[in-house]
PDB file of N, CA, C and O in Angstrom:
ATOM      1  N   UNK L   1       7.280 -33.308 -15.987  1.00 87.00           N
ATOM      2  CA  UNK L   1       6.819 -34.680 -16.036  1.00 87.00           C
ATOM      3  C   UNK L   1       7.974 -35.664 -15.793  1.00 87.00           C
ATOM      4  O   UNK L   1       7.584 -36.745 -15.352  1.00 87.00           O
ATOM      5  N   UNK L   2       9.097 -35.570 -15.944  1.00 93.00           N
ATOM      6  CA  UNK L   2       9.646 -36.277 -15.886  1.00 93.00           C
ATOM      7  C   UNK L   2      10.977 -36.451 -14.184  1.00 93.00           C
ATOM      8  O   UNK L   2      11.903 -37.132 -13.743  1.00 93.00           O
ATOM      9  N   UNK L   3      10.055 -35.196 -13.860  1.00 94.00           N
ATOM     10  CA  UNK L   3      10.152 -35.697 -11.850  1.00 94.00           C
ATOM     11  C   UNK L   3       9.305 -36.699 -11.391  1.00 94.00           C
ATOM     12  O   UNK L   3       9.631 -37.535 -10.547  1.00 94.00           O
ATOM     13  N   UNK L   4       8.007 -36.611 -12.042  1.00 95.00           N
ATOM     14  CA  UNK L   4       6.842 -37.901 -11.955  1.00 95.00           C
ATOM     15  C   UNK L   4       7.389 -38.915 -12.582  1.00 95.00           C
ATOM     16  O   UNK L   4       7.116 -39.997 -12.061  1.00 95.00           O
ATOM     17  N   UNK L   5       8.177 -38.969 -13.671  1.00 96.00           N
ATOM     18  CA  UNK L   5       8.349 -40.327 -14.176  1.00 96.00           C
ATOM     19  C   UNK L   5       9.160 -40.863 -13.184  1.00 96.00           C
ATOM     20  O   UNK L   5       8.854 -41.847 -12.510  1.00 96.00           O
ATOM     21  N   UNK L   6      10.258 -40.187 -13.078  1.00 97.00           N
ATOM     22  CA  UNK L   6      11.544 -40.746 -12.110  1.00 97.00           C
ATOM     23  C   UNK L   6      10.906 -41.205 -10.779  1.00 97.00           C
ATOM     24  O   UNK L   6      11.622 -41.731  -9.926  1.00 97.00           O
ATOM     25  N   UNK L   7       9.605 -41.027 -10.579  1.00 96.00           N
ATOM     26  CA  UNK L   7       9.436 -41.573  -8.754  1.00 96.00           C
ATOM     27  C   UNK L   7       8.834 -42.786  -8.739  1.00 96.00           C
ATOM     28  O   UNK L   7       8.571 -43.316  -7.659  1.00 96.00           O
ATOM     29  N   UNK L   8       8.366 -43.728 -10.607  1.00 97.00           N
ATOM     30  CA  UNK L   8       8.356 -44.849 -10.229  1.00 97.00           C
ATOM     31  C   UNK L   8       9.641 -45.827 -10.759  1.00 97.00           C
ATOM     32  O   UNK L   8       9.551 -46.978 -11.187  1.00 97.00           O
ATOM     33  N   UNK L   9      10.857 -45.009 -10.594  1.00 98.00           N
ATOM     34  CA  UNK L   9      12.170 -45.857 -11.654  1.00 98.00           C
ATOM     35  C   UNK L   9      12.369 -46.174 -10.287  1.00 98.00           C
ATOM     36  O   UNK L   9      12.229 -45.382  -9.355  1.00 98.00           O
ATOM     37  N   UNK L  10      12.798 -47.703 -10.181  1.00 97.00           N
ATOM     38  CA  UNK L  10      13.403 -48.281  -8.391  1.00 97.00           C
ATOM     39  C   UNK L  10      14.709 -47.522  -9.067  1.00 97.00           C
ATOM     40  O   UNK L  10      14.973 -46.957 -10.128  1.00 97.00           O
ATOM     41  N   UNK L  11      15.714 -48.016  -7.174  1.00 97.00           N
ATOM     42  CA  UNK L  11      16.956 -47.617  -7.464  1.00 97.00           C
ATOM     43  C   UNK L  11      17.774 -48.541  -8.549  1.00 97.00           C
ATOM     44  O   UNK L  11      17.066 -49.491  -8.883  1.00 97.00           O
ATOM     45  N   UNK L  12      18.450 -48.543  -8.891  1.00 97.00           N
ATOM     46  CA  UNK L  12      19.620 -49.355 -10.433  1.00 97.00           C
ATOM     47  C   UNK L  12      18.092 -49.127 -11.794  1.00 97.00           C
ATOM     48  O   UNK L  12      17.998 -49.873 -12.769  1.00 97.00           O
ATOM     49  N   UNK L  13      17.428 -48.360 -11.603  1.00 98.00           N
ATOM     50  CA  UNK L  13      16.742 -48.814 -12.887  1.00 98.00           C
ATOM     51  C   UNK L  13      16.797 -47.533 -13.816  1.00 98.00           C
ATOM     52  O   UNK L  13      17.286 -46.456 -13.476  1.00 98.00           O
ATOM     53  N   UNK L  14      16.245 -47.803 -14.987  1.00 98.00           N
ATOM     54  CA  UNK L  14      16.197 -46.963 -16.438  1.00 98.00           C
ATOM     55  C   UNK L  14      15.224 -46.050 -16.806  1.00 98.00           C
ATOM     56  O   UNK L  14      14.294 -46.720 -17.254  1.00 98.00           O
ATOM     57  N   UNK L  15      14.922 -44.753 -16.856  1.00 98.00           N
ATOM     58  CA  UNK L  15      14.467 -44.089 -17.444  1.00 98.00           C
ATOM     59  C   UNK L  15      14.668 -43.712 -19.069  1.00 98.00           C
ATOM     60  O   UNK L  15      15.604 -43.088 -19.568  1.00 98.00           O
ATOM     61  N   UNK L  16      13.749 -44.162 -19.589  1.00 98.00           N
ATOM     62  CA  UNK L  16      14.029 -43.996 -21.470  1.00 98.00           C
ATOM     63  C   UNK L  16      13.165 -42.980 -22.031  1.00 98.00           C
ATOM     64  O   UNK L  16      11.960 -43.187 -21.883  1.00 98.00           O
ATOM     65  N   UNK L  17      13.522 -41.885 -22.668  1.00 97.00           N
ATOM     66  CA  UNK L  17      12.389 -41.012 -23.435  1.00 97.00           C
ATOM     67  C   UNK L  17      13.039 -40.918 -24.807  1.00 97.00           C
ATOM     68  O   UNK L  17      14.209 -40.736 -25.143  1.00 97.00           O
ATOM     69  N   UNK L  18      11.949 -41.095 -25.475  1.00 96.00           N
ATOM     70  CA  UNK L  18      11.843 -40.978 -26.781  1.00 96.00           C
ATOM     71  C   UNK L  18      10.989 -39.788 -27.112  1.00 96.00           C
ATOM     72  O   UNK L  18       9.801 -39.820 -26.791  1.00 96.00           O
ATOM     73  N   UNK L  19      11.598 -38.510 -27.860  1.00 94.00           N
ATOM     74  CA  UNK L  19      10.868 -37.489 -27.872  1.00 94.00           C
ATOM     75  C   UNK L  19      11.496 -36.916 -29.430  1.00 94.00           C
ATOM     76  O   UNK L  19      12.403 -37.545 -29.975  1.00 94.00           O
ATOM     77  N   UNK L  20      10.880 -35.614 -30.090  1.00 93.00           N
ATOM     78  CA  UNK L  20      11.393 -35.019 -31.265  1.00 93.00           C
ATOM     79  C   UNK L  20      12.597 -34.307 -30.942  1.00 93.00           C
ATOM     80  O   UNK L  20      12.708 -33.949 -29.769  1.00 93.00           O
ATOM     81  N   UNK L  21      13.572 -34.014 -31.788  1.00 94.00           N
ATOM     82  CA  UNK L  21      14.650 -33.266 -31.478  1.00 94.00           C
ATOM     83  C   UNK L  21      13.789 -31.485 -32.282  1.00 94.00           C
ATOM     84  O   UNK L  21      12.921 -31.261 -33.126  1.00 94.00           O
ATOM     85  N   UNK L  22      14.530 -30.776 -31.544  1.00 91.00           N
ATOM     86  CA  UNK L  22      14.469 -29.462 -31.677  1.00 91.00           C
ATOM     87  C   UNK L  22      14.378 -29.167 -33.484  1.00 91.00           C
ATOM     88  O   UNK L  22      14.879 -29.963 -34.279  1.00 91.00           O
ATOM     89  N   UNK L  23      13.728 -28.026 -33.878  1.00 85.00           N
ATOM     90  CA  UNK L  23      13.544 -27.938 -35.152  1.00 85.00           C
ATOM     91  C   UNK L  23      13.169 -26.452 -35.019  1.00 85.00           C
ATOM     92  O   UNK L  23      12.335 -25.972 -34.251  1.00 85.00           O
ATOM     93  N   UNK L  24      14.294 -25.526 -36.319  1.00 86.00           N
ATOM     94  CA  UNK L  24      14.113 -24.548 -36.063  1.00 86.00           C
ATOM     95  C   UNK L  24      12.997 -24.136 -36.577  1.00 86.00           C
ATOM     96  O   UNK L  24      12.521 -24.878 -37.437  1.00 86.00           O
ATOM     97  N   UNK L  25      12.418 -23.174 -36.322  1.00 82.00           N
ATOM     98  CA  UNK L  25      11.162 -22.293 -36.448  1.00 82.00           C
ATOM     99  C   UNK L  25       9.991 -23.580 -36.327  1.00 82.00           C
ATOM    100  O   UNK L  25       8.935 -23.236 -36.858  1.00 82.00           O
ATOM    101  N   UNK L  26       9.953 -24.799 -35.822  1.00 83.00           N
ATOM    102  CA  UNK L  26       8.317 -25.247 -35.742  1.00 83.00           C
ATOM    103  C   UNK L  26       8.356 -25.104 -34.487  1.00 83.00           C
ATOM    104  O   UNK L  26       9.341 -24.847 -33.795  1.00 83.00           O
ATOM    105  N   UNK L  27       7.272 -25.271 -34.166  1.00 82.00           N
ATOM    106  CA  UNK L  27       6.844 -25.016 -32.608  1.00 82.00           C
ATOM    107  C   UNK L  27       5.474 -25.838 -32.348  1.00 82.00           C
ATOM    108  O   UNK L  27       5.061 -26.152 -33.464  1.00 82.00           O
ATOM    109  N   UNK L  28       4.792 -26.211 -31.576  1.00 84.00           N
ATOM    110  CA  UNK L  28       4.159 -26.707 -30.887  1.00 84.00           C
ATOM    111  C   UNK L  28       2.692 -26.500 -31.609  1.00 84.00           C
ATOM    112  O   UNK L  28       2.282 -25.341 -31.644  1.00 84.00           O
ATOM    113  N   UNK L  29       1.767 -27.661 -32.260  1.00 83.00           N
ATOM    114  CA  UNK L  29       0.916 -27.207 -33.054  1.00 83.00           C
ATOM    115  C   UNK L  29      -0.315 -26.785 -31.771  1.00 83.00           C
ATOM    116  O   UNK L  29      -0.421 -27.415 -30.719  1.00 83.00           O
ATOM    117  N   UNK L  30      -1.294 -25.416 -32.212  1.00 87.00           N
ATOM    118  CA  UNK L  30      -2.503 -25.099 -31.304  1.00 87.00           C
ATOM    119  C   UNK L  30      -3.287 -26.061 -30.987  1.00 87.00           C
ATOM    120  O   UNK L  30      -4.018 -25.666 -30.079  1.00 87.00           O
ATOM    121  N   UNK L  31      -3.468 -26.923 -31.216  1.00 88.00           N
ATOM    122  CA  UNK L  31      -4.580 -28.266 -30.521  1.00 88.00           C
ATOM    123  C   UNK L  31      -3.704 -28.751 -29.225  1.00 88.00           C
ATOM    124  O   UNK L  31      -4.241 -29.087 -28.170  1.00 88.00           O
ATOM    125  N   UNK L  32      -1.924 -28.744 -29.490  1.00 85.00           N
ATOM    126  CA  UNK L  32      -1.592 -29.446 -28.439  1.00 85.00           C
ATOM    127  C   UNK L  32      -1.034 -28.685 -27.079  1.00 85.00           C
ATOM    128  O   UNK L  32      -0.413 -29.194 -26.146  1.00 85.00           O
ATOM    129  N   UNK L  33      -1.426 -27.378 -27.244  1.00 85.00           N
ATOM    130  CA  UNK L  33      -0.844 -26.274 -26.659  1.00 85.00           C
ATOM    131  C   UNK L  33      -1.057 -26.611 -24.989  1.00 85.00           C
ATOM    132  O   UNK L  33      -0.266 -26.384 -24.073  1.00 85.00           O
ATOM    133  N   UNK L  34      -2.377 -27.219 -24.935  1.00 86.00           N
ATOM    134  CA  UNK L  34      -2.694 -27.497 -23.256  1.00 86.00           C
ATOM    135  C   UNK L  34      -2.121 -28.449 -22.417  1.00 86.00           C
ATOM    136  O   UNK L  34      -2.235 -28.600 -21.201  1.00 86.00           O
ATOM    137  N   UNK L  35      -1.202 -29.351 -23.629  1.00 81.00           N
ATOM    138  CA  UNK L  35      -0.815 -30.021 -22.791  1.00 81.00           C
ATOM    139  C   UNK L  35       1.018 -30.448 -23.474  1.00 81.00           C
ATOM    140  O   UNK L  35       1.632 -31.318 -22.856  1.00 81.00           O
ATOM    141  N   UNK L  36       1.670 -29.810 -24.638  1.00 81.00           N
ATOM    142  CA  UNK L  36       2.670 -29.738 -24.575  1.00 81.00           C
ATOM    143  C   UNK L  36       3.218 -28.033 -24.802  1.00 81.00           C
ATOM    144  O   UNK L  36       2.754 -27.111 -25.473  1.00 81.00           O
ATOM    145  N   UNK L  37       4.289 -28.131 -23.992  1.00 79.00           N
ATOM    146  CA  UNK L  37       4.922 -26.626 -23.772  1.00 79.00           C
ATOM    147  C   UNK L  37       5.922 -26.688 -25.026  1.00 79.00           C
ATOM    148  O   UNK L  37       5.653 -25.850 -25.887  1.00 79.00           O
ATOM    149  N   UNK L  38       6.847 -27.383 -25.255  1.00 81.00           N
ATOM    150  CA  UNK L  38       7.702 -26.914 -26.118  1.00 81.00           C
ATOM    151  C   UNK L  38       8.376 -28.067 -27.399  1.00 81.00           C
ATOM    152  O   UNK L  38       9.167 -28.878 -26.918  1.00 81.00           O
ATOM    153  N   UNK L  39       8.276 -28.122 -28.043  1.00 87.00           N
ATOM    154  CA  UNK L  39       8.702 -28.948 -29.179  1.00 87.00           C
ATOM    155  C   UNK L  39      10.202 -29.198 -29.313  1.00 87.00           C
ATOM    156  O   UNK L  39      11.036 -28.326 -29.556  1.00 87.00           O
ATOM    157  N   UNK L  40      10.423 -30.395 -29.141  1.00 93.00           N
ATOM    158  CA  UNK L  40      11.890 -30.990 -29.038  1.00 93.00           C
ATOM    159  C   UNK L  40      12.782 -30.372 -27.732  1.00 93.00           C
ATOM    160  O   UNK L  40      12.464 -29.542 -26.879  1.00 93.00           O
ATOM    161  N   UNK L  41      14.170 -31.218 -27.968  1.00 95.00           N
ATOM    162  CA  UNK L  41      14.717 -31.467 -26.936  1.00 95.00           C
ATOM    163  C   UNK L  41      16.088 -31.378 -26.988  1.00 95.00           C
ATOM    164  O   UNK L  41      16.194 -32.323 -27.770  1.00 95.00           O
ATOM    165  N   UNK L  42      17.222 -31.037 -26.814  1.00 96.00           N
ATOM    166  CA  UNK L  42      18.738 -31.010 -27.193  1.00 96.00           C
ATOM    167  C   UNK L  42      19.023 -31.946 -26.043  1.00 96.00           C
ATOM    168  O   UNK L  42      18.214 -32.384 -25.224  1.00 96.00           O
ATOM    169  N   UNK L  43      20.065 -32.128 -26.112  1.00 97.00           N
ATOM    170  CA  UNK L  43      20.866 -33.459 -25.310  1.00 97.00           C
ATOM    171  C   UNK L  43      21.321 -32.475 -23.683  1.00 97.00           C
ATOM    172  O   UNK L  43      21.369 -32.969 -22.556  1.00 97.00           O
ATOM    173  N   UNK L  44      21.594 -31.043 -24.050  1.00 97.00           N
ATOM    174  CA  UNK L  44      21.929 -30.282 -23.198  1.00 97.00           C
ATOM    175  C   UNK L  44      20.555 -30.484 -22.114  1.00 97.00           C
ATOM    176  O   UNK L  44      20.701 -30.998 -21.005  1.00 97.00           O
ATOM    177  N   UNK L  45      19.319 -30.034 -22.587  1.00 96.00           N
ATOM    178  CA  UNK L  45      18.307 -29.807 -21.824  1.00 96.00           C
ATOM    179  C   UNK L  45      17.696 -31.608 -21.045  1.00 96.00           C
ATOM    180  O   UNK L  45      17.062 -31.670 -19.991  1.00 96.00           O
ATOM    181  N   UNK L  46      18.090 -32.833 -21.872  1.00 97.00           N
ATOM    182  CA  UNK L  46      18.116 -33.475 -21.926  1.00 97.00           C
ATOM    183  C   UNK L  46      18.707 -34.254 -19.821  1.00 97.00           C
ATOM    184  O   UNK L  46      18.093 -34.794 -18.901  1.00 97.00           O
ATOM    185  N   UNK L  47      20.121 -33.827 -20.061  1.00 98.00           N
ATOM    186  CA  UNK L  47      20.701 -33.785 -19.077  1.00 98.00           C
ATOM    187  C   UNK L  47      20.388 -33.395 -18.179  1.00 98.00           C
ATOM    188  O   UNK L  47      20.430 -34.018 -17.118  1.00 98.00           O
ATOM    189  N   UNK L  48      19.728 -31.556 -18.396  1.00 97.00           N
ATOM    190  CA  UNK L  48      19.053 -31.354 -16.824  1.00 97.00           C
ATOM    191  C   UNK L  48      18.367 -31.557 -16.689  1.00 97.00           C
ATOM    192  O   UNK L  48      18.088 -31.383 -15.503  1.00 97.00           O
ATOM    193  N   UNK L  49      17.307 -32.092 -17.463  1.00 96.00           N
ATOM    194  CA  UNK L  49      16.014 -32.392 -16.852  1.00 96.00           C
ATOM    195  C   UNK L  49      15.913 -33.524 -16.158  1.00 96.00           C
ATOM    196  O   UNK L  49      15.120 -33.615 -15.221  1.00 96.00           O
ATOM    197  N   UNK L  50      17.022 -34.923 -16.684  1.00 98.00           N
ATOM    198  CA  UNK L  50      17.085 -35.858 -15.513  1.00 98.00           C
ATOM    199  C   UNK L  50      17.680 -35.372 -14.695  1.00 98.00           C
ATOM    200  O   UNK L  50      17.238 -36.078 -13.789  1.00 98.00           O
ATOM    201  N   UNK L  51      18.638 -34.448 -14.001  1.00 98.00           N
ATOM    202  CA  UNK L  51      19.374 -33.919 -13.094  1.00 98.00           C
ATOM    203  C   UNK L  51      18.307 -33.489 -11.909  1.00 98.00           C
ATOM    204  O   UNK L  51      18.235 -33.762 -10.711  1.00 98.00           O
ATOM    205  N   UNK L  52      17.515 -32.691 -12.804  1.00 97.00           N
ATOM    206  CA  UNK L  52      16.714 -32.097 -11.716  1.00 97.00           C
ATOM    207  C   UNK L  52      15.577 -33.078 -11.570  1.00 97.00           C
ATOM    208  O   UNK L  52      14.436 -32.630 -11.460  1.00 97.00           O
ATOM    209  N   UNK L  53      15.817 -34.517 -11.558  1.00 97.00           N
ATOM    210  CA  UNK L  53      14.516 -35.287 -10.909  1.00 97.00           C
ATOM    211  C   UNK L  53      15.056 -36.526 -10.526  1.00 97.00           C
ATOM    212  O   UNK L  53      14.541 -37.643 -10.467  1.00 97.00           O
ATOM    213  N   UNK L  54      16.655 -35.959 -10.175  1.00 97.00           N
ATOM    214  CA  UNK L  54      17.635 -36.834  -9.134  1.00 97.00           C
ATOM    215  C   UNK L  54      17.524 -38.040 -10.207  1.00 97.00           C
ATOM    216  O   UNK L  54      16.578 -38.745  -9.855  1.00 97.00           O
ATOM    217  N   UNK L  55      18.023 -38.458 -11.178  1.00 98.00           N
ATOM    218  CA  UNK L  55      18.277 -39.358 -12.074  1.00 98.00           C
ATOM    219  C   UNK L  55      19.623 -38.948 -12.849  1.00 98.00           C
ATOM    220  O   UNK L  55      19.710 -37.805 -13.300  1.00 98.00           O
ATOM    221  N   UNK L  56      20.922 -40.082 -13.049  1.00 98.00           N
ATOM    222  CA  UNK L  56      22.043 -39.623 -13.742  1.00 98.00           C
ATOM    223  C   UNK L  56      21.665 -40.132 -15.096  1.00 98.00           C
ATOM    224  O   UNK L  56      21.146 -41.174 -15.495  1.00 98.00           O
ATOM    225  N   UNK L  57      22.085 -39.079 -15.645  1.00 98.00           N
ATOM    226  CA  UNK L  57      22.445 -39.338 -17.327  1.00 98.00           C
ATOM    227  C   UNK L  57      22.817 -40.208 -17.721  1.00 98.00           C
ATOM    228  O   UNK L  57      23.683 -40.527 -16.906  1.00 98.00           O
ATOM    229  N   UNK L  58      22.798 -41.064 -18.615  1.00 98.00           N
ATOM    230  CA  UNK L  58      23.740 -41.567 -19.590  1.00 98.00           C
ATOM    231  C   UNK L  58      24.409 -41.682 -20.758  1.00 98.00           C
ATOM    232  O   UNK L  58      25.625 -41.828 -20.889  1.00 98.00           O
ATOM    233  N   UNK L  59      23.167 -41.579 -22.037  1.00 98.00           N
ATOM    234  CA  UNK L  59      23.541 -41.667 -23.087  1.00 98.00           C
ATOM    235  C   UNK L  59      22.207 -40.712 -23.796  1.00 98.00           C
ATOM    236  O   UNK L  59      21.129 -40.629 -23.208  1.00 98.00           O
ATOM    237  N   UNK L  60      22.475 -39.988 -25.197  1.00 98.00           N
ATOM    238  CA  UNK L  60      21.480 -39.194 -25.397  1.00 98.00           C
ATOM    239  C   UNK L  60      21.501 -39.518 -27.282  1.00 98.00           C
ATOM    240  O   UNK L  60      22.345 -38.702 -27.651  1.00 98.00           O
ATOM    241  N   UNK L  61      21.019 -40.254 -28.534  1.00 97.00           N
ATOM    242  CA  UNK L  61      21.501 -39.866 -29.776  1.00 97.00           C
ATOM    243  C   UNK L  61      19.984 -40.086 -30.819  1.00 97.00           C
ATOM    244  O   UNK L  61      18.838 -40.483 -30.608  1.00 97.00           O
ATOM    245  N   UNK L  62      20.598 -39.679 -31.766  1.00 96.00           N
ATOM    246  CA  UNK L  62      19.235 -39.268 -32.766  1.00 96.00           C
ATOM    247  C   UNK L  62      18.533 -40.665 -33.175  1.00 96.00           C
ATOM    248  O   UNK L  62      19.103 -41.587 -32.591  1.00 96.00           O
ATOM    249  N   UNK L  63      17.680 -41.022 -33.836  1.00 95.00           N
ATOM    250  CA  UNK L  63      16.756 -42.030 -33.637  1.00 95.00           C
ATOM    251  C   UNK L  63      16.911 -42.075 -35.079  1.00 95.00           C
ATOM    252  O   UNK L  63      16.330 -41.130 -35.613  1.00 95.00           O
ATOM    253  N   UNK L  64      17.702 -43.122 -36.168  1.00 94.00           N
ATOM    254  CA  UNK L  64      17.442 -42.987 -38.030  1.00 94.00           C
ATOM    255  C   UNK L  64      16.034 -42.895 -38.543  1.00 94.00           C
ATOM    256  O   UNK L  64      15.273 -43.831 -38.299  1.00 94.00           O
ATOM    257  N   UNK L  65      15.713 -42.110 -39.063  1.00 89.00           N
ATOM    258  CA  UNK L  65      14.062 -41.881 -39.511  1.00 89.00           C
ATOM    259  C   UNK L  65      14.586 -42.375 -40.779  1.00 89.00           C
ATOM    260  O   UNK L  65      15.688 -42.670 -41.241  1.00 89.00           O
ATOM    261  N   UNK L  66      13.007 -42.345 -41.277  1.00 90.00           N
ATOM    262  CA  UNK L  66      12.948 -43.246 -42.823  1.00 90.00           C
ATOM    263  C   UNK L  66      12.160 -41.529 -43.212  1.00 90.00           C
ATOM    264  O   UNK L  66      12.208 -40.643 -42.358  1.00 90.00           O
ATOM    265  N   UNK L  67      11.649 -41.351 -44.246  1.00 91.00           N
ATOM    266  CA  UNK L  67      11.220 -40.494 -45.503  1.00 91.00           C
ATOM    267  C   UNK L  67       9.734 -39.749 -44.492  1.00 91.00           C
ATOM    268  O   UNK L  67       8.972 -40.715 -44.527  1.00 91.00           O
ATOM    269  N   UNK L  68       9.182 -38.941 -43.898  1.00 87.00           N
ATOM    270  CA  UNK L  68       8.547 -38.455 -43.846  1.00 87.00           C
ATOM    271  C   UNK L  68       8.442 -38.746 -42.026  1.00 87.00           C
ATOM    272  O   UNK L  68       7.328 -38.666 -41.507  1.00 87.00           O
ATOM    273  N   UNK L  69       9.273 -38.970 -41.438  1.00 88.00           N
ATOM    274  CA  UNK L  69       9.382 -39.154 -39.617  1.00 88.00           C
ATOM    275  C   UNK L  69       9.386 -37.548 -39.336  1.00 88.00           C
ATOM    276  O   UNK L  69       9.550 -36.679 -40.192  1.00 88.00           O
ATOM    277  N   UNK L  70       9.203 -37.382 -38.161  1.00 88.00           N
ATOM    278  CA  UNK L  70       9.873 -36.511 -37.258  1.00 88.00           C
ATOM    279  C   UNK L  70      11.096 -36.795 -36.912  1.00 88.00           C
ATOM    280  O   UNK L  70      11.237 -37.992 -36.664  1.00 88.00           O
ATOM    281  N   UNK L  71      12.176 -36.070 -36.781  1.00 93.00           N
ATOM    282  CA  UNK L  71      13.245 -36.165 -36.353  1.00 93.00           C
ATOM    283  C   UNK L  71      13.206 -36.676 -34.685  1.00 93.00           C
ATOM    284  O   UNK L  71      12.600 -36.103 -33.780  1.00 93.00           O
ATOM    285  N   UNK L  72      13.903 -37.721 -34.592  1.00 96.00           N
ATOM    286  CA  UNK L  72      13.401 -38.121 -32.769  1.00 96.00           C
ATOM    287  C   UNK L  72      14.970 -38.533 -32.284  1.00 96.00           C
ATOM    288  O   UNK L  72      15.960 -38.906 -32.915  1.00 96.00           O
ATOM    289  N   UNK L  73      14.733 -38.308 -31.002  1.00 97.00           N
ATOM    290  CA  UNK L  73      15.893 -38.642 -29.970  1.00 97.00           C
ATOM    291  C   UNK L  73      15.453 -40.012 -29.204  1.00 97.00           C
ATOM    292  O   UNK L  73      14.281 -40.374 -29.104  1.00 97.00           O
ATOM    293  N   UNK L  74      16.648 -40.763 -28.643  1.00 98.00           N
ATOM    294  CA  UNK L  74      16.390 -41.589 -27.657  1.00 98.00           C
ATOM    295  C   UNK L  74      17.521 -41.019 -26.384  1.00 98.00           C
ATOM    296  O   UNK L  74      18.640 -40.532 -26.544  1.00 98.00           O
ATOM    297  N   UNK L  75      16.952 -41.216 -25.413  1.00 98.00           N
ATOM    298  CA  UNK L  75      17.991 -40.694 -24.312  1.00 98.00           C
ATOM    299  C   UNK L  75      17.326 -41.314 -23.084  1.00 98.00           C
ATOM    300  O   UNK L  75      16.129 -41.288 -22.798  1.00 98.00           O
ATOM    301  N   UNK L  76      18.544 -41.991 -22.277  1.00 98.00           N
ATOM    302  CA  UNK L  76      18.524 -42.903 -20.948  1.00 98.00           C
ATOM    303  C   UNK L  76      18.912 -41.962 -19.901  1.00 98.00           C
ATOM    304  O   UNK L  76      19.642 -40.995 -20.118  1.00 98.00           O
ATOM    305  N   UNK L  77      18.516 -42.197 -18.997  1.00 98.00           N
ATOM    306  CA  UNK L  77      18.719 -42.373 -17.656  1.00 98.00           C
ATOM    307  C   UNK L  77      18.652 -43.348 -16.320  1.00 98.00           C
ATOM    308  O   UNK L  77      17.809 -44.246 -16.308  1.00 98.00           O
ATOM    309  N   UNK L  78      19.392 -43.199 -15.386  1.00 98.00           N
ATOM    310  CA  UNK L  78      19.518 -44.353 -14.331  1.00 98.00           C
ATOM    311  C   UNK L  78      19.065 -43.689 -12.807  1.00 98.00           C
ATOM    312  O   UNK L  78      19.624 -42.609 -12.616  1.00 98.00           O
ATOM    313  N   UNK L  79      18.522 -43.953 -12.133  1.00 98.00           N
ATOM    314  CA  UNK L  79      18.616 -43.910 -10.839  1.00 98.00           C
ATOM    315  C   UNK L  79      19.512 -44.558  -9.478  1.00 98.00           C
ATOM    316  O   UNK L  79      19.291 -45.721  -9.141  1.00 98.00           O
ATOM    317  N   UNK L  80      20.336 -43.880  -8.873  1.00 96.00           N
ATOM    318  CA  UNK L  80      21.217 -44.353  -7.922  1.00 96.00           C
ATOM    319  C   UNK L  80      20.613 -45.708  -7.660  1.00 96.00           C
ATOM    320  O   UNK L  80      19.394 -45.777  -7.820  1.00 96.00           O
ATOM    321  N   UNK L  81      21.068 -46.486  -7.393  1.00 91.00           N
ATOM    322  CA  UNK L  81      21.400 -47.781  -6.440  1.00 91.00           C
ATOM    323  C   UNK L  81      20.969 -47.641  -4.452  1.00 91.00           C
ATOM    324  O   UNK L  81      21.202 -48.588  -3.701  1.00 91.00           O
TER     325      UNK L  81
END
């Protein structure tokens, strides 16, 4: 999805995802199975996945939750100029 996102970012513009960070042993609850593959995200996987939808990286860090959040990431990307 996020080769589709990148094809409406013009060139100089921002790609932003806000997603859960990785958590060991949960995984992906059965209702959402059809339409998400894998639960959270590391900064590593983060990187290639804008890589591979021709978007550069920038910045990737954890999101402060309050008492009962999911643990979440924010992480940018840019498209060439």
């Amino acid at each position: 999805i996020t080769k589709e996102l990148a094809n409406f970012v013009k060139p100089g513009g921002s790609l932003v995802v806000v997603d859960n960070l990785p958590v060991e042993g949960k995984g992906v609850p059965e209702a959402f199975k059809n339409h998400v593959v894998r639960y959270g995200f590391t900064e590593h996987d983060m990187r290639d996945l804008f890589e591979k939808a021709g978007l550069q990286f920038v910045s990737y860090g954890q999101v402060p939750s309050d008492e009962g959040d999911n643990e979440l990431f924010i992480a940018k990307a840019v498209k060439a100029t």
